XYZ file of C-alpha atoms in Angstrom:
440
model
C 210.532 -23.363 72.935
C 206.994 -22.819 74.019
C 206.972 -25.405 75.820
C 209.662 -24.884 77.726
C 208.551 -21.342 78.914
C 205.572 -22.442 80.277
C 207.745 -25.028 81.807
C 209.842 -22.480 83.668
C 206.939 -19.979 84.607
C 205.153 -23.326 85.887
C 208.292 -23.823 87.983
C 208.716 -20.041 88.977
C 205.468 -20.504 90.616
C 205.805 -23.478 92.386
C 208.992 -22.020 94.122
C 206.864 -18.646 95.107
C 204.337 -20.861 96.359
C 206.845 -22.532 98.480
C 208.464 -19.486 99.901
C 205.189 -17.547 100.865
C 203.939 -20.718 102.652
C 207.624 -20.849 104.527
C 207.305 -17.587 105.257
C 203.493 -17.824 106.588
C 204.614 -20.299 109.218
C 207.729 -18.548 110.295
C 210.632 -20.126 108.705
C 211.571 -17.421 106.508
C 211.628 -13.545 106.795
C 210.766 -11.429 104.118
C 214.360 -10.028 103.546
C 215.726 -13.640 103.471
C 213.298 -14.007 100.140
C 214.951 -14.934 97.093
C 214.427 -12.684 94.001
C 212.771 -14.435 91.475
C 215.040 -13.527 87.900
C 212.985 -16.264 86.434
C 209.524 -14.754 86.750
C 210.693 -10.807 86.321
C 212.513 -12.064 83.186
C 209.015 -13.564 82.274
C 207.167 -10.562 83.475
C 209.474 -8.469 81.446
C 210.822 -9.692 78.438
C 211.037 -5.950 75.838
C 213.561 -4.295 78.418
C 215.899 -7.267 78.513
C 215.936 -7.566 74.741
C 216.589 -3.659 74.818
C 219.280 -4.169 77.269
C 220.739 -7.061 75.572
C 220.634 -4.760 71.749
C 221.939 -1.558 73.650
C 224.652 -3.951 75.103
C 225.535 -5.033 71.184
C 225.744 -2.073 69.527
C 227.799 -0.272 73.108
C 230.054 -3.441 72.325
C 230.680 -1.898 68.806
C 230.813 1.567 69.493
C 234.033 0.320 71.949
C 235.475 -1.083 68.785
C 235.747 2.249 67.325
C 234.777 1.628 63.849
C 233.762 4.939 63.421
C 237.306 6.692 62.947
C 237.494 4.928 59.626
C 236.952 7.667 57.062
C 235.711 5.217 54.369
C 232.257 4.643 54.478
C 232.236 1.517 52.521
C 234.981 -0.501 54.652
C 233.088 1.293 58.330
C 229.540 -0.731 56.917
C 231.389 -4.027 56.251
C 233.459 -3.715 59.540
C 230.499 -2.822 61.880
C 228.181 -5.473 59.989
C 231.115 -8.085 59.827
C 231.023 -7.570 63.806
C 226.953 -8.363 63.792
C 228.294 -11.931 62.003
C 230.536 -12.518 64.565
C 228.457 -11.680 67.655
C 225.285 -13.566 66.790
C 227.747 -16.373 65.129
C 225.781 -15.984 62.191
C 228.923 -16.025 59.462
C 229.400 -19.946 61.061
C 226.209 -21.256 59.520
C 227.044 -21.449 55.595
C 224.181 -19.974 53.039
C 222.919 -23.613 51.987
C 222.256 -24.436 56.118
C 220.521 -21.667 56.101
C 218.390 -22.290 52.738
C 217.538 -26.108 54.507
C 216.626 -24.162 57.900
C 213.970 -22.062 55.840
C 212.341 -25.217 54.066
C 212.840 -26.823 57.760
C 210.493 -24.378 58.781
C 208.540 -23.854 55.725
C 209.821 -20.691 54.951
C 209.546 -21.576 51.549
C 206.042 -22.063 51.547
C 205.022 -18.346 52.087
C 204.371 -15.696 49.972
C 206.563 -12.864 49.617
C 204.871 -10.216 51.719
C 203.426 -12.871 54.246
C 204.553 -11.865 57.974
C 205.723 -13.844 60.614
C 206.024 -13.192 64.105
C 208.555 -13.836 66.799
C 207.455 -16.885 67.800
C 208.151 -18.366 64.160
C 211.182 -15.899 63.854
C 213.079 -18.064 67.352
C 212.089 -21.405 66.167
C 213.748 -20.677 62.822
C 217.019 -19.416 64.512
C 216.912 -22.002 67.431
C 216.721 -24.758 63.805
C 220.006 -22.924 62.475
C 221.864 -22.453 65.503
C 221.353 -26.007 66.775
C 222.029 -27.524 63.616
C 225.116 -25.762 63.480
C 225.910 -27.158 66.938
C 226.122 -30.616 65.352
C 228.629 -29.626 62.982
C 230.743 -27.954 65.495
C 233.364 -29.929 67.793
C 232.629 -30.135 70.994
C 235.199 -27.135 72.047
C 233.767 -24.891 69.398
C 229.926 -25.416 70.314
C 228.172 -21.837 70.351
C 225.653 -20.869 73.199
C 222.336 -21.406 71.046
C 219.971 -19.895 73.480
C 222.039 -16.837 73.702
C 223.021 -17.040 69.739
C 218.980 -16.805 68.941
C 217.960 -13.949 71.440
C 220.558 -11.525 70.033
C 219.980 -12.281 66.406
C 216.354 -12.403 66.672
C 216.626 -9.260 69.099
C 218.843 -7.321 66.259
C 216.385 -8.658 63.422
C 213.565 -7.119 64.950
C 215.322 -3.940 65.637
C 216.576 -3.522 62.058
C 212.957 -4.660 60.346
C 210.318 -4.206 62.800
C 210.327 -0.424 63.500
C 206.760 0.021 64.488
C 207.237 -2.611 67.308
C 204.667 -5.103 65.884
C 206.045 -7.866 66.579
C 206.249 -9.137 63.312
C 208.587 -9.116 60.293
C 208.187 -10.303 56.769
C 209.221 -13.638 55.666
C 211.279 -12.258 52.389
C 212.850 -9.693 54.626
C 214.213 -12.656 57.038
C 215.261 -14.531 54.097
C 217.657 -11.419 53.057
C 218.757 -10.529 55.640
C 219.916 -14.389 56.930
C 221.014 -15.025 53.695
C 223.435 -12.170 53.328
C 224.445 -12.309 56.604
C 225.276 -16.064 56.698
C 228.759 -17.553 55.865
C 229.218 -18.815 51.610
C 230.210 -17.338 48.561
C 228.102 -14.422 47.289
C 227.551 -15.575 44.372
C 225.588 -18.466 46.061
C 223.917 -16.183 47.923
C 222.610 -14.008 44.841
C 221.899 -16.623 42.898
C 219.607 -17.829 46.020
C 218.070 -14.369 45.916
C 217.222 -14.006 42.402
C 215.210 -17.329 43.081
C 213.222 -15.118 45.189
C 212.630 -12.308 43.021
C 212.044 -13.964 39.564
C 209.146 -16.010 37.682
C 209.135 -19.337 36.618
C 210.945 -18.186 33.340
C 213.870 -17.184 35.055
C 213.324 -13.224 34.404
C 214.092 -10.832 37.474
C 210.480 -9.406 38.557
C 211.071 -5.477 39.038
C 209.046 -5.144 42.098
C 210.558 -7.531 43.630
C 214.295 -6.227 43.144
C 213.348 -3.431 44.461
C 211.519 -5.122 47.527
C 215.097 -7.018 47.891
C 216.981 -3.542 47.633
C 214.773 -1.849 50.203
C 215.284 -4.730 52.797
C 219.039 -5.026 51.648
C 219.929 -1.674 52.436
C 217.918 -1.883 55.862
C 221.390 -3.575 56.962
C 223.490 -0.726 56.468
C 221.411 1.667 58.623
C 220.539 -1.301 61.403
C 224.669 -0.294 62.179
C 223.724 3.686 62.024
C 225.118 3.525 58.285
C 221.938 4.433 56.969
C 222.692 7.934 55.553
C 225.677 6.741 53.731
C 223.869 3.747 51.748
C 220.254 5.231 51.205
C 217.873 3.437 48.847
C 216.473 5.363 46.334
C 213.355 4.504 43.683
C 215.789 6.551 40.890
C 218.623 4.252 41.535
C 216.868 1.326 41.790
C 215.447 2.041 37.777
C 218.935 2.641 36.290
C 220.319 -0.830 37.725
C 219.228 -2.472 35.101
C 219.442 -1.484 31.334
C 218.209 -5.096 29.521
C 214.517 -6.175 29.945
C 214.045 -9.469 30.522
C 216.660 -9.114 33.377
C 218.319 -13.078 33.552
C 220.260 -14.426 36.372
C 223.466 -13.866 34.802
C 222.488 -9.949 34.345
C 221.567 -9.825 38.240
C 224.792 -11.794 39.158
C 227.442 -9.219 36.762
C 225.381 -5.886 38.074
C 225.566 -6.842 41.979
C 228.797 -8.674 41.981
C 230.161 -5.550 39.791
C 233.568 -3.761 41.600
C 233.606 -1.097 42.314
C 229.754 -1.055 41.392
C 226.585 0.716 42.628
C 227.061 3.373 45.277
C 224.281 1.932 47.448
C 226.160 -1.649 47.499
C 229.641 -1.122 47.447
C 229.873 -2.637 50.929
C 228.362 -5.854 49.650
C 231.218 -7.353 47.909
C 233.537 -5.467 50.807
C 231.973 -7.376 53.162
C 232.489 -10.793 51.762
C 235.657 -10.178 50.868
C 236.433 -8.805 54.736
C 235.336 -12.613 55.684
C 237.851 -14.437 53.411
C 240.762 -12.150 54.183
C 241.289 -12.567 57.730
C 243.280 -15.250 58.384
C 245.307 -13.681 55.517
C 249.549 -12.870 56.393
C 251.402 -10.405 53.807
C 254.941 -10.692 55.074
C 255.279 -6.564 54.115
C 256.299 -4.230 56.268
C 253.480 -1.269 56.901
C 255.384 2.017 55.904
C 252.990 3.569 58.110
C 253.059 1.997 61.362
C 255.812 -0.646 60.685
C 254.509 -3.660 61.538
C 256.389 -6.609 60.207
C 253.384 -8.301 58.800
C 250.331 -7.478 57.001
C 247.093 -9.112 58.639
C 244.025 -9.049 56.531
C 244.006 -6.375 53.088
C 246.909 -4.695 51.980
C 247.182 -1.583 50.096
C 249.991 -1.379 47.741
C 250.336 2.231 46.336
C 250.374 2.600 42.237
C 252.105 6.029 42.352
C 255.024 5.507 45.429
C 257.604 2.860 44.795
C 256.621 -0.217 46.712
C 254.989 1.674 49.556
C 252.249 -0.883 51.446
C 249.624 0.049 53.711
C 247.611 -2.304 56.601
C 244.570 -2.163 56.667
C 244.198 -0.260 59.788
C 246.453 2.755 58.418
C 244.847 3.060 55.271
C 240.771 2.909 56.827
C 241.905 5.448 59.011
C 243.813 8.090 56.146
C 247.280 7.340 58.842
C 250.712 7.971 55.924
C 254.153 8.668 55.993
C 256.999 10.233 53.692
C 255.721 11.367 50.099
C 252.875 9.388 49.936
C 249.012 10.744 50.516
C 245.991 10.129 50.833
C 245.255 11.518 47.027
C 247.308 8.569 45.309
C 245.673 5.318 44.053
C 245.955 2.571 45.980
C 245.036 -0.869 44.961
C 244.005 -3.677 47.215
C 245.251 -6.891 47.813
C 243.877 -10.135 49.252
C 246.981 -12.117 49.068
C 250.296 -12.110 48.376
C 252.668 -13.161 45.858
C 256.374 -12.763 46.018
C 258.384 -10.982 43.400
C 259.674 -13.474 41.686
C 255.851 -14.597 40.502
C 255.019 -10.956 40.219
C 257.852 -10.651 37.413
C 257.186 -13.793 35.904
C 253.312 -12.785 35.484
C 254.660 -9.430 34.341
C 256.585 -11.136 31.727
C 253.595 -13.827 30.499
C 251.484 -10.987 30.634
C 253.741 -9.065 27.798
C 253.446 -12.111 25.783
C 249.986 -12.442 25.907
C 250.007 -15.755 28.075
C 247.534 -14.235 30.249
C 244.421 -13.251 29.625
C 242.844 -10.067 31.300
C 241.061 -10.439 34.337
C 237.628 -8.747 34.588
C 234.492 -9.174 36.986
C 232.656 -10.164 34.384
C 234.923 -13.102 32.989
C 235.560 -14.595 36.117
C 231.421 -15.467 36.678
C 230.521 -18.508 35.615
C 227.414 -18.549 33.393
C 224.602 -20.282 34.133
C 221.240 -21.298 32.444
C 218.863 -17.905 31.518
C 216.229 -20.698 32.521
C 215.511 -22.694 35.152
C 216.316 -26.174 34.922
C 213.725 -28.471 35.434
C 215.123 -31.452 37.358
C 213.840 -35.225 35.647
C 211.283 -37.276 37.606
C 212.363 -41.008 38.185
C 209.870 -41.880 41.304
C 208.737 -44.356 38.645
C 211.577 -45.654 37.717
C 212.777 -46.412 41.194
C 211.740 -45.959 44.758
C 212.926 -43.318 46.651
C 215.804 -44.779 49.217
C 216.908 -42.832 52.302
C 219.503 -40.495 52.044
C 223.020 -40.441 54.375
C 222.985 -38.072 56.542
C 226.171 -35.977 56.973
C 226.664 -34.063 60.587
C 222.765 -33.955 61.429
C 222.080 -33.381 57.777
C 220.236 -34.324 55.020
C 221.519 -34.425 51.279
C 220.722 -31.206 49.729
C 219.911 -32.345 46.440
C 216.587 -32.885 47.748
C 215.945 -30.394 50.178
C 217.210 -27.641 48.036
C 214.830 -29.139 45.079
C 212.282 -26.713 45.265
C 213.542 -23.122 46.714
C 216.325 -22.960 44.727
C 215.934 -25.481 41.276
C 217.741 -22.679 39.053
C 221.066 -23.519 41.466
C 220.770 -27.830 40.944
C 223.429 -27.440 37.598
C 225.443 -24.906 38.941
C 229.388 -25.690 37.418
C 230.709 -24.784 40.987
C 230.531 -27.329 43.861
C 228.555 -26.732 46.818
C 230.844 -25.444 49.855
C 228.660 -27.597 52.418
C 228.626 -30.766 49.528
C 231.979 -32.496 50.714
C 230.942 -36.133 50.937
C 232.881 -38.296 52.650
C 233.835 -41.817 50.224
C 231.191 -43.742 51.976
C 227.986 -41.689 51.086
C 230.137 -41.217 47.822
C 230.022 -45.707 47.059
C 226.498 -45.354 48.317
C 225.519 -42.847 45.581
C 227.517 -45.035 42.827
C 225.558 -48.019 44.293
C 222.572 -46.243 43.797
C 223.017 -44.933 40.250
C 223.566 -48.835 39.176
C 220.399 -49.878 41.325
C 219.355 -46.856 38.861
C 220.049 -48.320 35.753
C 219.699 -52.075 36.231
C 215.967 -51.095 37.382
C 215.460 -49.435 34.347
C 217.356 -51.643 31.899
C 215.111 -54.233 33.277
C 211.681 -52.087 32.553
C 212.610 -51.707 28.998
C 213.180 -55.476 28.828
C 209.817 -56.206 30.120
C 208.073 -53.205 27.855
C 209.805 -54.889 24.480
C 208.124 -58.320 25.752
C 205.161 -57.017 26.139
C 205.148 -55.379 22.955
């Protein structure tokens, strides 16, 4: 990137070279000049990142989030936008991991700083990279993509202008803000705020928390989600705090006032493309897009989601009755068939807490067999490298996770060359065994 600036200021000079000597000698008048955007763009580069952030958050202001009288859904709407503008929620959580280690992210300590410079290359690493995944009529404008992210970074954690922001506030930020499951993504974070026994370090939380809630007020939601040293203490009552303590507290619904738009926002991402073929009672559309609110008090009485954000009714019902939301729908023959399994006791209870997997209190220390056998070159899927091995070291805790990666879909080639691999595996070290017992 640095090298391409000086490339185009090189080149912004040659051409105002060229002009002044036309118009020495006659061939050009003054007026006739062209206006060099390249070299005032140079020249000037904090008011067009100003005017390009003033031009994002105008572009959300006309989107009128702010008539939705529920704080928690108004966060997750306005910071679900941010995804979509910068085209961050298209690069998945375990890109995003590999563009950190790409850049050696990983390699810093948590308070370390880095500047702009370091900031772009990381971006310009995720957004091209994502570029190779992409089809060809779904490509994203990377140049474009990295200026406003990198523009709205620095405006959310950089409030003193410096120029710099710190590396464990980038990784936060990009990790939350990425596309995954969020579980993944807080199981990636406790990586970053525990020792090497696996216990959450308190500090750190509450480092995480700070820059968490940073997110929230970078959308003018700050007042409404305000972090607090007194609520940061009581989030925890166990001591050592283990990953599956971390993942029960912050994945908790309706949970911690501070971070109810967490799970609300990750929940906002897999519910779009969602159809409910209800009526609204409210506005009477014929279909539901997105969450539906089903009323526990009024018989059968459905809300969209854009009558219910914005307190909109109709007949008996109000605002005052209990509503419970749904992210799918099931027709009502299944619903009385689950009613009736459920009176039998053929289904269990659903809570938050049951539906985590657990994982290992410690991390799990992966086995070293360089000298066994050689390491071979891994496949590369879509401009990618395996992740088993550039995941190894930022995030070991998540190698013998029970759930399958969301970016791990191998195709049945790499999947023959891994098989082919594990027997190389064995027959290597069948054969070492043979020649230690001869020895012996």
């Amino acid at each position: 990137m640095e090298t391409l600036d000086v490339n185009q200021h090189r080149f912004a000079n040659v051409i105002s070279d060229i002009n002044k000597e036309l118009q020495d000698r006659g061939y050009l008048a003054h007026e006739d000049l062209p206006v060099n955007d390249m070299s005032v763009e140079m020249t000037c580069p904090v008011p067009k990142a100003k005017a390009q952030l003033r031009q994002l958050m105008s572009e959300m202001r006309a989107q009128n989030f702010n008539v939705i009288i529920f704080a928690t859904y108004r966060t997750a709407c306005k910071l679900r936008f941010i995804q979509k503008q910068t085209h961050l929620c298209q690069i998945d959580i375990w890109n995003m991991i590999e563009a950190f280690r790409e850049n050696a992210l990983h390699t810093l300590e948590p308070h370390s700083e880095i500047d702009t410079a370091r900031l772009e290359a990381l971006l310009y690493t995720a957004f091209s990279q994502l570029n190779k995944r992409l089809p060809q009529v779904q490509l994203v404008n990377v140049d474009r993509c990295v200026s406003l992210t990198l523009n709205w970074l620095m405006s959310a954690y950089d409030r003193e202008s410096t120029g710099h922001i710190q590396a464990f506030a980038v990784k936060v930020a990009l990790a939350h803000l990425s596309s995954g499951k969020l579980v993944d993504k807080l199981r990636y974070i406790f990586t970053l705020i525990s020792d090497s026994y696996g216990h959450m370090i308190r500090s750190r939380f509450d480092e995480y928390l700070r820059d968490l809630l940073l997110l929230p007020a970078a959308v003018n939601e700050g007042t409404s989600f305000r972090y607090s040293e007194e609520a940061a203490r009581t989030f925890f009552d166990s001591n050592p705090v283990t990953v599956n303590d971390f993942l029960s507290v912050m994945m908790a619904i309706p949970g911690r006032q501070c971070l109810m738009w967490l799970p609300a926002l990750n929940r906002m991402a897999h519910v779009e493309s969602v159809i409910h073929p209800v009526q609204c009672d409210a506005c009477h559309r014929a279909s539901i897009a997105g969450f539906r609110y089903k009323c526990r008090r009024c018989c059968n009485y459905n809300l969209c989601q854009d009558c219910f954000w914005r307190g909109k009714t109709s007949g008996n019902h109000s605002n005052d009755h209990d509503m419970k939301e749904h992210t799918s729908y099931r027709s009502g023959s299944k619903q009385v068939g689950r009613a009736i399994m459920k009176s039998l006791d053929c289904v269990p209870s659903k809570s938050v807490g049951s539906q985590l997997p657990h994982f290992p209190d410690t991390p799990q220390k992966t086995l070293d067999l360089s000298y066994i056998i050689p390491p071979t070159p891994l496949p590369v899927h879509n401009g990618f490298k395996d992740h088993s091995s550039t995941h190894s070291m930022d995030i070991a805790s998540l190698q013998n996770s029970p759930q399958s990666r969301s970016i791990r879909k191998l195709t049945t080639s790499s999947e023959s060359c891994r098989v082919d691999d594990e027997h190389r595996l064995i027959a290597r070290y069948a054969a070492r065994l043979a020649a230690d017992e001869n020895k012996a």
